[in-house]
Each structure stands twice: as C-alpha cells, then as structure tokens.
Amino acid sequence: MTKTKIVLCIAMMLMASCINESNIVEKLSKMQNAHVCLPLDEMSRVCNSKNNNIVSNPALTYVCFVDSSLACRPCYIKHTILWKNYFEEKTNINYVFIFEVSKQDENKLRKELQQTVIRDFSYIDTKSLFRLYNQFLPKETVFHTFLL
C-alpha cells in the first residue's frame, strides 16, 4: 500500500515536470525493478561526528543524489534549510544526501555543506560510485530523489 502511494506521488510530480511524458512510465518501471546500491562506506562523509540522527534498522531510507555537473549545487544547498523540520522529528527514516563532485571541488563543497542542516546526512562522491553502481538511474535530476 505504501509503495503504491510513493509511486503515485512520484508519478504525479513527474507529470507536472518538463520531462517527455512518454518516457516517464518506462523510467519509473526500470527504477522500481532495480536494486539500489548505496556505497556509503566508499564515500567521504561530510560530518564525521558520531551522529544520533542516524537511525539503525530504518523502515525507509530517503536518498537524494545531486550530480553537481547537472544540478545547481549552490541553489540546492541554499534551500537545505527547508529540511530542518524533518530532521527534528523522530521518525524511522534515514536521510542520505549524495553529492557527486570532482576531486578538485571536494573541499569547497565540504565547506559549503558544513554550514547546512544536512551536513550530518551528506556524503561526497568524487569517484562517481553511486552512478557506477546504479547505472539504471536516469540522467534527469527529477529521478534522483527516492525512498528505499
């Protein structure tokens, strides 16, 4: 039941976006049938402190993948304050924000993220591992946020 609601919500958001509608169903179908790999141990975590916000055995994991070559990273980071209320609520959801960035931009991104509410949930992927392990992931950024 919950999976159906999530798929319907995603489908509705996609319908309202500027993606070619004929490909939406096909891409969603591929994503639903794929296993998502989160190679977080192979990525650099932005905040290395012991964080009590990480849920062990979560019911859901919210994943947001930000490809810095496609998305406006400064715009995305600027709006992270909107996440504050979600993190303050005690839920059974883990949040994971993966930023794919070049090795040269890693330190700059790390400094930008240190000032945000998502710093404890953010990982930096300088080797494009998330994309490598999840090759089914479409290029359109609207498909880069999902629940597991």
Steps between C-alpha positions, in 0.01 A plus 500: 500500500774749599708411195200574278452840664867585453494397134183704442654807664814470290294448186293810573812711556648374177186572305518860616866532406643577160612144415381327187193318635538198272820398680377551855323166542790311345756668725291451813455134413876451462561675831239292685652175376859597583696444818650827626853471631617757757882475514516747790806331654692585185402869509615786715258604772467874550462490878700230673353552844303222664149592401194397696280595204597188306229237547609140538270260313289774340165423340592728210807674365451828319772543236576821318773484237640834382716488189688829512554495125120498440346671802552847635690402813499849660124522442447157654714576804329836549164325539617233745356702790163364390609158632543620859148400612536148361821438691358627828214249489589157632407262221610162376655651187866540413594792279789472256619783278765401247687774317696393195778749448848511349796443730607862443168631636479267800640743759283784375189281521597375846526861626163587344329199658651558847269800535181307415245290687576202273870478588446196726325313220725598208758301310742614231549272201813603307526166313143490360443178694129555553449539125731206425316262735157627391527523123122479460471852647373744234692820433204726578535644849131451577577125527785553748287509816329185625411282798647157565 
